CSV table of C-alpha atoms in Angstrom, one decimal:
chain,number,residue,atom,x,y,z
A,295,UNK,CA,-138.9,8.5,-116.0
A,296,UNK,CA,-141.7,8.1,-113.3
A,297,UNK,CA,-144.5,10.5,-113.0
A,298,UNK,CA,-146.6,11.6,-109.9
A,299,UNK,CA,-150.4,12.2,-109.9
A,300,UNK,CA,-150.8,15.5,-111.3
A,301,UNK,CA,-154.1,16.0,-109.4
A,302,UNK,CA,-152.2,17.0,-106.2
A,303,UNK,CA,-150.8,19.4,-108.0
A,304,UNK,CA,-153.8,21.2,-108.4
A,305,UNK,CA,-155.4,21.6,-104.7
A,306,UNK,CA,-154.8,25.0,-104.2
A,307,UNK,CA,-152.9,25.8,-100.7
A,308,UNK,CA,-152.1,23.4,-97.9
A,309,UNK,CA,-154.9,21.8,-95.9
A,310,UNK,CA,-157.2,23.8,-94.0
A,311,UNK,CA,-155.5,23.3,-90.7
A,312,UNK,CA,-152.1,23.0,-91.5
A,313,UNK,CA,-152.4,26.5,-92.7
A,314,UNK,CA,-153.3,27.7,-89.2
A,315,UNK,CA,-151.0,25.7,-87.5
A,316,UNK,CA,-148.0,27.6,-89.4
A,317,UNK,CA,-149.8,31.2,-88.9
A,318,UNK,CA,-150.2,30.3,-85.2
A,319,UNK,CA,-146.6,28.9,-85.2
A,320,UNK,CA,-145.1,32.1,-86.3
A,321,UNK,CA,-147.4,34.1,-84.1
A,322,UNK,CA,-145.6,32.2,-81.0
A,323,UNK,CA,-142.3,32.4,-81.9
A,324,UNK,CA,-142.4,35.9,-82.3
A,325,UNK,CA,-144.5,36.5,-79.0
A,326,UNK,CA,-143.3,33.5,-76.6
A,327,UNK,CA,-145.1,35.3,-73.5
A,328,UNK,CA,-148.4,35.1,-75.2
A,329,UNK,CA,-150.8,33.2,-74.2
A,330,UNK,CA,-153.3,31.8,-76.8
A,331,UNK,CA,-156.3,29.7,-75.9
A,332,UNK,CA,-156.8,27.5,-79.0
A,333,UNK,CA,-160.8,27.0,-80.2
A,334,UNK,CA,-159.8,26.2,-84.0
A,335,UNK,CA,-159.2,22.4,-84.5
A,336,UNK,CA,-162.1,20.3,-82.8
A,337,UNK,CA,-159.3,18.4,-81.2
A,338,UNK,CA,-160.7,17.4,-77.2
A,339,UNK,CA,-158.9,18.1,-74.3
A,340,UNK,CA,-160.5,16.3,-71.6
A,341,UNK,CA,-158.7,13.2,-70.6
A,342,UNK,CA,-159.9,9.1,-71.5
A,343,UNK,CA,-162.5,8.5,-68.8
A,344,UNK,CA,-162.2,5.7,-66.1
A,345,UNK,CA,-164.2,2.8,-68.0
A,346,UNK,CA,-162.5,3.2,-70.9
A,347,UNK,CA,-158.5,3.4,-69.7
A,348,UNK,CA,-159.3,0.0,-67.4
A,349,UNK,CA,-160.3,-1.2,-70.7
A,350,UNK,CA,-156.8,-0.5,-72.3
A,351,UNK,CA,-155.0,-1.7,-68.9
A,352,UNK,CA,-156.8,-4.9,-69.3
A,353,UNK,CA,-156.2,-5.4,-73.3
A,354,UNK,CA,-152.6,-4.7,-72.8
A,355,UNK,CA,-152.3,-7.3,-70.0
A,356,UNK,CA,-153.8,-9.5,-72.4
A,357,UNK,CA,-151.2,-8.6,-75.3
A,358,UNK,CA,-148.6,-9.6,-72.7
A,359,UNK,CA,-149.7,-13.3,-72.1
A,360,UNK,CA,-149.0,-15.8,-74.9
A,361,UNK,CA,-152.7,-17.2,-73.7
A,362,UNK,CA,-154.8,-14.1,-74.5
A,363,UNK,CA,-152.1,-12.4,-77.5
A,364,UNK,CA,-154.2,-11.0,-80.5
A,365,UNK,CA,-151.9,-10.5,-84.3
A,366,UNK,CA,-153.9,-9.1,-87.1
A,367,UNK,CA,-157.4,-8.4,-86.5
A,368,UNK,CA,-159.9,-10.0,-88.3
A,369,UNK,CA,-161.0,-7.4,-91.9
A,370,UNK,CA,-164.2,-5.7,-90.6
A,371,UNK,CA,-163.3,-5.7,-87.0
A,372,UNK,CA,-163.6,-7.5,-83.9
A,373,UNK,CA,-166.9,-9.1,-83.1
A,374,UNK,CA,-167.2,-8.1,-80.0
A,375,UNK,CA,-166.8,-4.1,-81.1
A,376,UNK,CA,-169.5,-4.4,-84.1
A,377,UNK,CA,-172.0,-6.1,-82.1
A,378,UNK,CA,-172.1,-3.4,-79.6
A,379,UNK,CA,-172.1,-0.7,-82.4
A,380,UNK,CA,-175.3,-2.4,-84.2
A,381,UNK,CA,-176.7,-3.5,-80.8
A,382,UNK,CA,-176.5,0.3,-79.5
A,383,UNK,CA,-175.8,3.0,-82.3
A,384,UNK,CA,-178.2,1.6,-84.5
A,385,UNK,CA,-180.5,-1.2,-83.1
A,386,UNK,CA,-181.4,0.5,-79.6
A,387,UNK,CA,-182.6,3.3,-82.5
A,388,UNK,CA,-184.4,1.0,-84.7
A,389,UNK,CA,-182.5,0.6,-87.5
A,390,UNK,CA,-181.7,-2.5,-88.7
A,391,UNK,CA,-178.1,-2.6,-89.0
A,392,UNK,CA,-176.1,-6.2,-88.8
A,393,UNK,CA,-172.5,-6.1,-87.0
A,394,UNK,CA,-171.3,-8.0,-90.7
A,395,UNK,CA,-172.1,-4.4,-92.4
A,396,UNK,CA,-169.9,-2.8,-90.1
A,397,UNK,CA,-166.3,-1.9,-91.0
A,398,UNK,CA,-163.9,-0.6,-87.7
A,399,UNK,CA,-160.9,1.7,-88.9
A,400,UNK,CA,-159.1,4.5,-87.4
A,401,UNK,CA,-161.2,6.9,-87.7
A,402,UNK,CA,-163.6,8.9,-90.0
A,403,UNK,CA,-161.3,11.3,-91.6
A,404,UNK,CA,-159.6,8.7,-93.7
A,405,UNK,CA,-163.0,6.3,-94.4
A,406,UNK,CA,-164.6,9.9,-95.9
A,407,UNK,CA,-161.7,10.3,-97.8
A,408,UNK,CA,-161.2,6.9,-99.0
A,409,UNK,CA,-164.6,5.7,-99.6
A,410,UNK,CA,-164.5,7.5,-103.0
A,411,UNK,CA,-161.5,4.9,-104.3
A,412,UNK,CA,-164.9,2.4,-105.2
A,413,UNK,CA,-166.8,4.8,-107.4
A,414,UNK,CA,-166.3,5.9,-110.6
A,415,UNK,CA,-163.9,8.8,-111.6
A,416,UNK,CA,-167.2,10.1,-113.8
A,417,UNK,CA,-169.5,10.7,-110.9
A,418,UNK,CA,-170.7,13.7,-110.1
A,419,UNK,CA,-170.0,15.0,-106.3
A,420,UNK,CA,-172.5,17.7,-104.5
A,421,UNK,CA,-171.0,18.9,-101.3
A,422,UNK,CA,-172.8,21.5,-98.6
A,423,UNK,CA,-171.2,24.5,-99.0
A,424,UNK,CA,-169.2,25.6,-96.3
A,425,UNK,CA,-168.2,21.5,-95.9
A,426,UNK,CA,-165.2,20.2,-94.1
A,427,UNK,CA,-162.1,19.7,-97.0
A,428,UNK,CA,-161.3,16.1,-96.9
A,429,UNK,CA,-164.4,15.8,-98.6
A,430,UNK,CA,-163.7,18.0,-101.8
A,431,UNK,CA,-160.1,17.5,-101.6
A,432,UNK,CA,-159.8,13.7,-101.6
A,433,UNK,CA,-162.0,14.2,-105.0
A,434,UNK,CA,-160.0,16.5,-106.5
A,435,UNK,CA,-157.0,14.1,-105.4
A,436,UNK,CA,-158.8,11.1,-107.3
A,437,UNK,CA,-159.5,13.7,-110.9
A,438,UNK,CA,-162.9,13.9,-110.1
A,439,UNK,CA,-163.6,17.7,-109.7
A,440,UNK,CA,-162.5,19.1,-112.8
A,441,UNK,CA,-160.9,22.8,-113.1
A,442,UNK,CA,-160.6,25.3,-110.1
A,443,UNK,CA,-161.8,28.8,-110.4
A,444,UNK,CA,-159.1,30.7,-108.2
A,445,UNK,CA,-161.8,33.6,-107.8
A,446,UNK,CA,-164.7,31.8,-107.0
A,447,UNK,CA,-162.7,28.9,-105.1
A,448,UNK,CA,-164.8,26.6,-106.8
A,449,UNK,CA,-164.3,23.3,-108.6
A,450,UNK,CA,-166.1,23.1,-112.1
A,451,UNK,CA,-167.6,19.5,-111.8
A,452,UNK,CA,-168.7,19.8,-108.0
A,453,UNK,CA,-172.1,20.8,-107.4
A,454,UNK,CA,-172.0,22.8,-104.0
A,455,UNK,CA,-175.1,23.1,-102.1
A,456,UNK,CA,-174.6,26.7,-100.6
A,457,UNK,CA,-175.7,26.8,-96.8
A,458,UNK,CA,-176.3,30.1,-96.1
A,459,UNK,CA,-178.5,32.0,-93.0
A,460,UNK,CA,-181.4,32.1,-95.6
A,461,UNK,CA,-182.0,28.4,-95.5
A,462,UNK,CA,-180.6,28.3,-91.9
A,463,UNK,CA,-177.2,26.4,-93.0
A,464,UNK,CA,-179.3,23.4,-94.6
A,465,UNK,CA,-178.5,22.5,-98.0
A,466,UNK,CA,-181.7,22.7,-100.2
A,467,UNK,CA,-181.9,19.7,-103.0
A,468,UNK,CA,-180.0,20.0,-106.2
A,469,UNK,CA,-181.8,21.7,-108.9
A,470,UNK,CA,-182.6,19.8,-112.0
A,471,UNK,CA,-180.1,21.2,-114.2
A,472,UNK,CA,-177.4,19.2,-112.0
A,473,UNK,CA,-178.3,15.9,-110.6
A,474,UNK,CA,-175.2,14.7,-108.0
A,475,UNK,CA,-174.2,10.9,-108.3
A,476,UNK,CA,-172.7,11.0,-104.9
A,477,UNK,CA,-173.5,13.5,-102.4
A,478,UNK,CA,-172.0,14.3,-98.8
A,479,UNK,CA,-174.0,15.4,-95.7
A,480,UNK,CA,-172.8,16.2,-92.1
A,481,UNK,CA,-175.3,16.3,-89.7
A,482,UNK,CA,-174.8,17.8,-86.3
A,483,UNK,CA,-172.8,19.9,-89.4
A,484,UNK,CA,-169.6,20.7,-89.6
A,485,UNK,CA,-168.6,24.0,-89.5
A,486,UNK,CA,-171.9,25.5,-88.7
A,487,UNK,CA,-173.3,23.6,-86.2
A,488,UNK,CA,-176.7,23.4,-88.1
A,489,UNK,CA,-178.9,20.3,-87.9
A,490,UNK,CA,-181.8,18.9,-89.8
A,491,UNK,CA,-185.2,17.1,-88.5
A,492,UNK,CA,-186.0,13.5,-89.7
A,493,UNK,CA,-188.3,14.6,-92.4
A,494,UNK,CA,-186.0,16.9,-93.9
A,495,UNK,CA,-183.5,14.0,-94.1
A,496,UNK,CA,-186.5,11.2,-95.2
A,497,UNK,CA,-186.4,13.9,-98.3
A,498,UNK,CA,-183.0,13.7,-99.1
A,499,UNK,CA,-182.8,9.3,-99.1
A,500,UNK,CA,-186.1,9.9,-101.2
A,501,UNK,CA,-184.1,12.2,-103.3
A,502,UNK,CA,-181.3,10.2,-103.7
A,503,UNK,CA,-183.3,6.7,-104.0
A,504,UNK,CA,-185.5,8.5,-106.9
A,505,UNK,CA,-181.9,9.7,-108.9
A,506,UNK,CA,-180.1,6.5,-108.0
A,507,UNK,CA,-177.7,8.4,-106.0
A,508,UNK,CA,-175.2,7.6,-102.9
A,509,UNK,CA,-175.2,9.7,-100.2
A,510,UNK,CA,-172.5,9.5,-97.8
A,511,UNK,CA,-173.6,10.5,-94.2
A,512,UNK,CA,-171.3,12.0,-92.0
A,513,UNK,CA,-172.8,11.5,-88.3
A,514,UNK,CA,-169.5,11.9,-86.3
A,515,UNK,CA,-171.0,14.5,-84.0
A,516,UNK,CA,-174.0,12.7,-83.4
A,517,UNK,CA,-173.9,12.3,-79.1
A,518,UNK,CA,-174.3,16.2,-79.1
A,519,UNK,CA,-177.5,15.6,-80.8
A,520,UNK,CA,-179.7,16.8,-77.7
A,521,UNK,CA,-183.5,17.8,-79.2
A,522,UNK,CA,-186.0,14.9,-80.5
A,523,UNK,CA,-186.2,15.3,-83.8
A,524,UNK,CA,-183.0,15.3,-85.3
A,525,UNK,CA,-182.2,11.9,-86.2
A,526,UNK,CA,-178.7,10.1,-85.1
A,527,UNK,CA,-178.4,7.9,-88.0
A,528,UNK,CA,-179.6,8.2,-91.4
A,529,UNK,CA,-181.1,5.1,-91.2
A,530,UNK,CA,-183.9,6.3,-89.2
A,531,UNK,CA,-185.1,7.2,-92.3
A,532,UNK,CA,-187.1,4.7,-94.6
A,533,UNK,CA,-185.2,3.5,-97.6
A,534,UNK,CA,-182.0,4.8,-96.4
A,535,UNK,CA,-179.9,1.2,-96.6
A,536,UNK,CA,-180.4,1.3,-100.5
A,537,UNK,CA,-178.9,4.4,-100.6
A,538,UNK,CA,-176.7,5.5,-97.6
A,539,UNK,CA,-173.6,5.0,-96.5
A,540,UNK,CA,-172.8,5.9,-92.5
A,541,UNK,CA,-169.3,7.2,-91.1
A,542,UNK,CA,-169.0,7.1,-87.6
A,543,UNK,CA,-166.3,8.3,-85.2
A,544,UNK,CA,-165.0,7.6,-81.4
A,545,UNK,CA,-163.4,10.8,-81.6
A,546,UNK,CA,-166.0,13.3,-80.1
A,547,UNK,CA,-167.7,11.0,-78.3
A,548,UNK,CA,-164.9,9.4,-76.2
A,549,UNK,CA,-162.1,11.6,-76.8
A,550,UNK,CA,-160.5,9.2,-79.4
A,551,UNK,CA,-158.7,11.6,-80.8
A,552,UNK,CA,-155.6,10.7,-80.0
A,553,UNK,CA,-156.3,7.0,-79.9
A,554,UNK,CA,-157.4,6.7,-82.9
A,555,UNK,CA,-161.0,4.0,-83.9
A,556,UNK,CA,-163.8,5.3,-86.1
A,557,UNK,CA,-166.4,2.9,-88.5
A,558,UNK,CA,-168.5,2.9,-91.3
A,559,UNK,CA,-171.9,1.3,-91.8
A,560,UNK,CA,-172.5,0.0,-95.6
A,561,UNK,CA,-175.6,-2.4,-95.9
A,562,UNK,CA,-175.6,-5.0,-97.7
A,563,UNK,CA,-178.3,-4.3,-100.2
A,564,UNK,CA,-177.0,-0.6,-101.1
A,565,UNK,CA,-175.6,-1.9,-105.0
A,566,UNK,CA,-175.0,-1.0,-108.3
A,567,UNK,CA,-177.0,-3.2,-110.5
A,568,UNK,CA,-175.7,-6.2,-109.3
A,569,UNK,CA,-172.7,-5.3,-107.7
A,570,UNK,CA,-172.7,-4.9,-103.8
A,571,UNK,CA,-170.8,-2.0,-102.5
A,572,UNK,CA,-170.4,-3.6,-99.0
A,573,UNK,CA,-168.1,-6.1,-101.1
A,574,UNK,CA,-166.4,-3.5,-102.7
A,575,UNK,CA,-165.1,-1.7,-99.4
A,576,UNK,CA,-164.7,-5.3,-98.1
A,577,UNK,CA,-162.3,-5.9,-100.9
A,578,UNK,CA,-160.4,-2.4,-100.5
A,579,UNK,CA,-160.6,-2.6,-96.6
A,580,UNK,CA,-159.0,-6.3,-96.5
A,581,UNK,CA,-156.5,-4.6,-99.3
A,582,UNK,CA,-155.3,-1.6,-97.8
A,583,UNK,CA,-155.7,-1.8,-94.2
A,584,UNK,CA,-154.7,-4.0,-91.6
A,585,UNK,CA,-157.3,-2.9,-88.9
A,586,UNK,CA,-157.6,-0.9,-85.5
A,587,UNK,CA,-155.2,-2.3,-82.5
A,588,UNK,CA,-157.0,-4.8,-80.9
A,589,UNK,CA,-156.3,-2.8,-77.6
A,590,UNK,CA,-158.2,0.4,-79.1
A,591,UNK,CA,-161.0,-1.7,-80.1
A,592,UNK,CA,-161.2,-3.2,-76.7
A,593,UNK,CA,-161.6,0.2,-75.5
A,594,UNK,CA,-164.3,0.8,-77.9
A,595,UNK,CA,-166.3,-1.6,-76.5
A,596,UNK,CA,-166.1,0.1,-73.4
A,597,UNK,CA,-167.8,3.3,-74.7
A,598,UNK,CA,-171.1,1.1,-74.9
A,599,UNK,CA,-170.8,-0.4,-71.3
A,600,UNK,CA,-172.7,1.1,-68.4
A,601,UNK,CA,-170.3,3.0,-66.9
A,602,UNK,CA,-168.8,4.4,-70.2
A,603,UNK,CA,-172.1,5.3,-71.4
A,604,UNK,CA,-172.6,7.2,-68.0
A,605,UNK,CA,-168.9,8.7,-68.0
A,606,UNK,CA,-168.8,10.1,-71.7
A,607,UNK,CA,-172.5,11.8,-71.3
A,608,UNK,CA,-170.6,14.1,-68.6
A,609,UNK,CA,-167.7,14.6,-71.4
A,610,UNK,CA,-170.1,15.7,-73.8
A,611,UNK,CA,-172.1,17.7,-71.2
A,612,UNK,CA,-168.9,19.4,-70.2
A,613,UNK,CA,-168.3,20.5,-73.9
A,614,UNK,CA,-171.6,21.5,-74.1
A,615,UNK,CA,-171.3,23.8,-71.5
A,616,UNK,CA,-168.4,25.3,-73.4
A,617,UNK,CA,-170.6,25.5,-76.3
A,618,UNK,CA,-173.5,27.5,-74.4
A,619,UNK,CA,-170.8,29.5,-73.0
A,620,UNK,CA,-169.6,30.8,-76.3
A,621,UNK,CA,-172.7,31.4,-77.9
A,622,UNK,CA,-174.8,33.7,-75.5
A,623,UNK,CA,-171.0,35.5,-74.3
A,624,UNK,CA,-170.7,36.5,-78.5
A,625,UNK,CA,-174.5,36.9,-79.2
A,626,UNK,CA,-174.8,39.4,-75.9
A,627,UNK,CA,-171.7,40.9,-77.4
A,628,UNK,CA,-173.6,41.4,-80.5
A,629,UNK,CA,-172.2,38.5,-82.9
A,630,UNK,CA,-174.5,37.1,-84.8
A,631,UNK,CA,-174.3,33.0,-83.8
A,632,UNK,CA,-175.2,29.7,-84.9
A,633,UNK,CA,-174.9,26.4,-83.7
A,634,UNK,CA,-174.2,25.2,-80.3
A,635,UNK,CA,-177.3,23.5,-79.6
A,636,UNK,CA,-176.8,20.0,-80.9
A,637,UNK,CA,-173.4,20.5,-81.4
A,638,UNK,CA,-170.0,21.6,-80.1
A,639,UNK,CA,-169.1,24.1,-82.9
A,640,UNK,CA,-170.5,27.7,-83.3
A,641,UNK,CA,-170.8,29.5,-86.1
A,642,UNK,CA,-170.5,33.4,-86.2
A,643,UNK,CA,-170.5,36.0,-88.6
A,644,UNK,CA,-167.4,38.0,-88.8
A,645,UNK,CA,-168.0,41.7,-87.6
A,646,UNK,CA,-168.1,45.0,-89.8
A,647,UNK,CA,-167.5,43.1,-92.8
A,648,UNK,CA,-164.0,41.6,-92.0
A,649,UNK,CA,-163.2,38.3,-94.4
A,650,UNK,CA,-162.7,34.9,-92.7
A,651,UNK,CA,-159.1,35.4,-92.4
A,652,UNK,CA,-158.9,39.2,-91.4
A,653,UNK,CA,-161.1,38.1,-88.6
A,654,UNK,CA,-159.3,35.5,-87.6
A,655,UNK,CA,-155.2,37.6,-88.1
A,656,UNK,CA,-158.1,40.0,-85.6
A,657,UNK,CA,-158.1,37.3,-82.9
A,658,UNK,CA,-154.9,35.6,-83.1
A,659,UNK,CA,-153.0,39.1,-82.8
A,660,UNK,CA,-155.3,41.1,-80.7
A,661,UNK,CA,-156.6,39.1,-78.3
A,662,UNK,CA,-154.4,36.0,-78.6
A,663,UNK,CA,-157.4,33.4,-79.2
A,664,UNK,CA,-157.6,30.6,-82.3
A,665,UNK,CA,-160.3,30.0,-84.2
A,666,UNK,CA,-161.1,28.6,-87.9
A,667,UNK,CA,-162.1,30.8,-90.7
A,668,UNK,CA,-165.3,30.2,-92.7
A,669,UNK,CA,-163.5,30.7,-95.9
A,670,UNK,CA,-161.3,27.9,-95.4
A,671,UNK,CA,-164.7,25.6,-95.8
A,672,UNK,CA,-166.0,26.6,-98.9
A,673,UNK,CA,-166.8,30.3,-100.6
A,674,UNK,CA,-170.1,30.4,-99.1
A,675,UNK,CA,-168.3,30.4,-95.2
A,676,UNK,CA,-166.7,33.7,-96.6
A,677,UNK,CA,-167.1,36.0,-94.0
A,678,UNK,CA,-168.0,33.5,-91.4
A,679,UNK,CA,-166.4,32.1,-88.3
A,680,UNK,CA,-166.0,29.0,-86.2
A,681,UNK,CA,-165.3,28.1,-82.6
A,682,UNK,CA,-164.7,25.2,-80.8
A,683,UNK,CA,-166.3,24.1,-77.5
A,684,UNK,CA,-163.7,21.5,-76.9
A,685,UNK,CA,-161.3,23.8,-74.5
A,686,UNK,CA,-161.1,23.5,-70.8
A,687,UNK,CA,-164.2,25.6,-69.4
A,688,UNK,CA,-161.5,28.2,-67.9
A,689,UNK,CA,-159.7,29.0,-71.3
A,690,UNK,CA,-163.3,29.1,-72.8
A,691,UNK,CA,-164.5,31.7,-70.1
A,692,UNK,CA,-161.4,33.3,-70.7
A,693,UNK,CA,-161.2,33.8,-74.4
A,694,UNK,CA,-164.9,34.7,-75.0
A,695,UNK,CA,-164.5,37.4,-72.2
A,696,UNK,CA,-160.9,38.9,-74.2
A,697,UNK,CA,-163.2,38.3,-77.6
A,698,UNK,CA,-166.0,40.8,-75.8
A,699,UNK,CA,-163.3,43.2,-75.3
A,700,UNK,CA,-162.5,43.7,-79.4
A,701,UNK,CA,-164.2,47.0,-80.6
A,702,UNK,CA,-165.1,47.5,-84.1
């Protein structure tokens, strides 16, 4: 008789979102003449921009002659797409990063949820704590998190990294007693917003080079980076390619959401002993995928062109906005807020002692507005809150105004 993978078995719950999506479900059907302005799920709402749609006119017109018609793309990606990722996400920056050690997929999401799959089912995972779930729960999907406390909502073989106000939503480094083998950052963060300077990261690739650890850099909000010292890439830090690995995503920065293209960056002298890790995701990348549409990554290119470059800094601007919006409306209210600055999420700490989720039942119900609780992210976002800039500027106006109304 066949057997399933008992791990999925023990993830407690549905994911993070899908939970929401049934509360807010139920919500609706009971009060069709509602109207609820969604700030939950970063999802954009702003439309492709010019550069980039001519770009998918013009690739499907190609796709349509027998002269110009593209099958499988090549493993890693089209050439044309890489060499505008290293020329412009990384060389224009002055790190040193080859189009060869650049691998185009579909996004993010399922590269920091695969990219596990090459390391060993003994290492130890540290995690920021509040951390977005695909990162814990593709772990405890592999058998690498041990057992879960139900109280504490804590795994017993992942070292979280609390990120509290005290230490301004920056993990601190691992104590001794611990020592992480592979160890996830997000920086802009996701869910608080939080960012760190370049020396604070230099420590962390020092860390990691000194304990022979991976870390695996989320930098998918990285064009709402907007002060000077807080690095793009973690390769802006010395020593970083022995020790780094880089997801990237078009998703907030061209409104890929929808269309789907993300990459990851894994140098070619990151290894283990002898064994290159860029061959490694080679091998499992040529294996399991079959590679972005050649269309999509046509239109990828386009994000680095003139016009797109020009185009998308009004998208993020616009979120920005949104972003701004949200966080002096709460903090005049008297919220206490995070965030916002460098990045489109803001982080707020539920009022009068309400939980995450008794906070967010407040909003959905009261005031008809969507947002994410902190809980859902890890124990320490207990009793926090996040909102999302990506809304049209009218439903953001509108929902932080009915949010000001709420008296506690």
């Amino acid at each position: 008789m066949f057997r399933i993978n008992e791990n999925y078995i023990k993830l407690p719950g549905s994911y993070l979102f899908s939970t929401i999506g049934k509360k807010v479900s139920v919500y609706s059907t009971a009060h069709p003449d509602k109207k609820i302005i969604r700030l939950g799920i970063g999802d954009v709402t702003l439309p492709l921009v010019p550069a980039v749609t001519e770009a998918l006119h013009g690739a499907v017109d190609e796709m349509g002659n027998a002269e110009t018609f593209r099958g499988y793309a090549p493993d890693l990606g089209y050439e044309f797409l890489r060499k505008a990722i290293a020329d412009n996400d990384y060389r224009a920056r002055g790190c040193d990063i080859d189009a060869d050690e650049i691998f185009i997929s579909d996004g993010a999401k399922c590269d920091t949820g695969n990219i596990q799959e090459i390391f060993s089912l003994d290492n130890r995972v540290a995690v920021c704590d509040p951390v977005y779930p695909v990162y814990v729960d593709s772990n405890v999907m592999a058998g690498r998190t041990g057992t879960y406390d139900s109280e504490r909502e804590t795994w017993s073989d992942v070292i979280y990294m609390p990120c509290t106000a005290e230490n301004r939503f920056a993990p601190e480094l691992p104590g001794e007693s611990r020592t992480p083998d592979l160890i996830y950052l997000c920086f802009p963060n996701n869910p608080t917003g939080a960012t760190i300077t370049r020396a604070q990261l230099q420590e962390w690739v020092d860390y990691a080079q000194k304990k022979g650890a991976v870390i695996l850099y989320d930098a998918a909000y990285e064009a709402y980076i907007s002060e000077e010292d807080v690095p793009h890439s973690i390769y802006e830090c010395e020593g970083a390619k022995s020790c780094a690995i880089e997801f990237r995503s078009f998703s907030k920065n061209a409104g890929f959401t929808g269309v789907r293209l993300g990459f990851t960056v894994i140098p070619k002298e990151l290894k283990c002993g002898d064994v290159s890790l860029h061959a490694l995701w080679a091998r499992r990348h040529g294996t399991k995928y079959n590679g972005a549409p050649y269309i999509v990554q046509r239109a990828g290119e386009a994000v680095y062109s003139e016009a797109g470059k020009a185009q998308l800094k009004e998208q993020v601007a616009y979120y920005m906005k949104n972003a701004k919006y949200i966080f002096n409306g709460l903090k005049e209210a008297g919220y206490t807020v995070s965030g916002g600055v460098n990045s489109p999420y803001i982080w707020l700490k539920t009022p009068k002692g309400m939980s995450s989720w008794e906070f967010f039942d407040c909003l959905l119900e009261q005031v008809n507005v969507v947002g994410t609780p902190g809980s859902g992210f890890g124990p320490s976002g207990e009793g926090y809150f996040r909102l999302t800039a990506f809304g049209s500027y009218e439903n953001t106006v509108e929902a932080v105004d009915r949010i000001r109304t709420l008296q506690f």
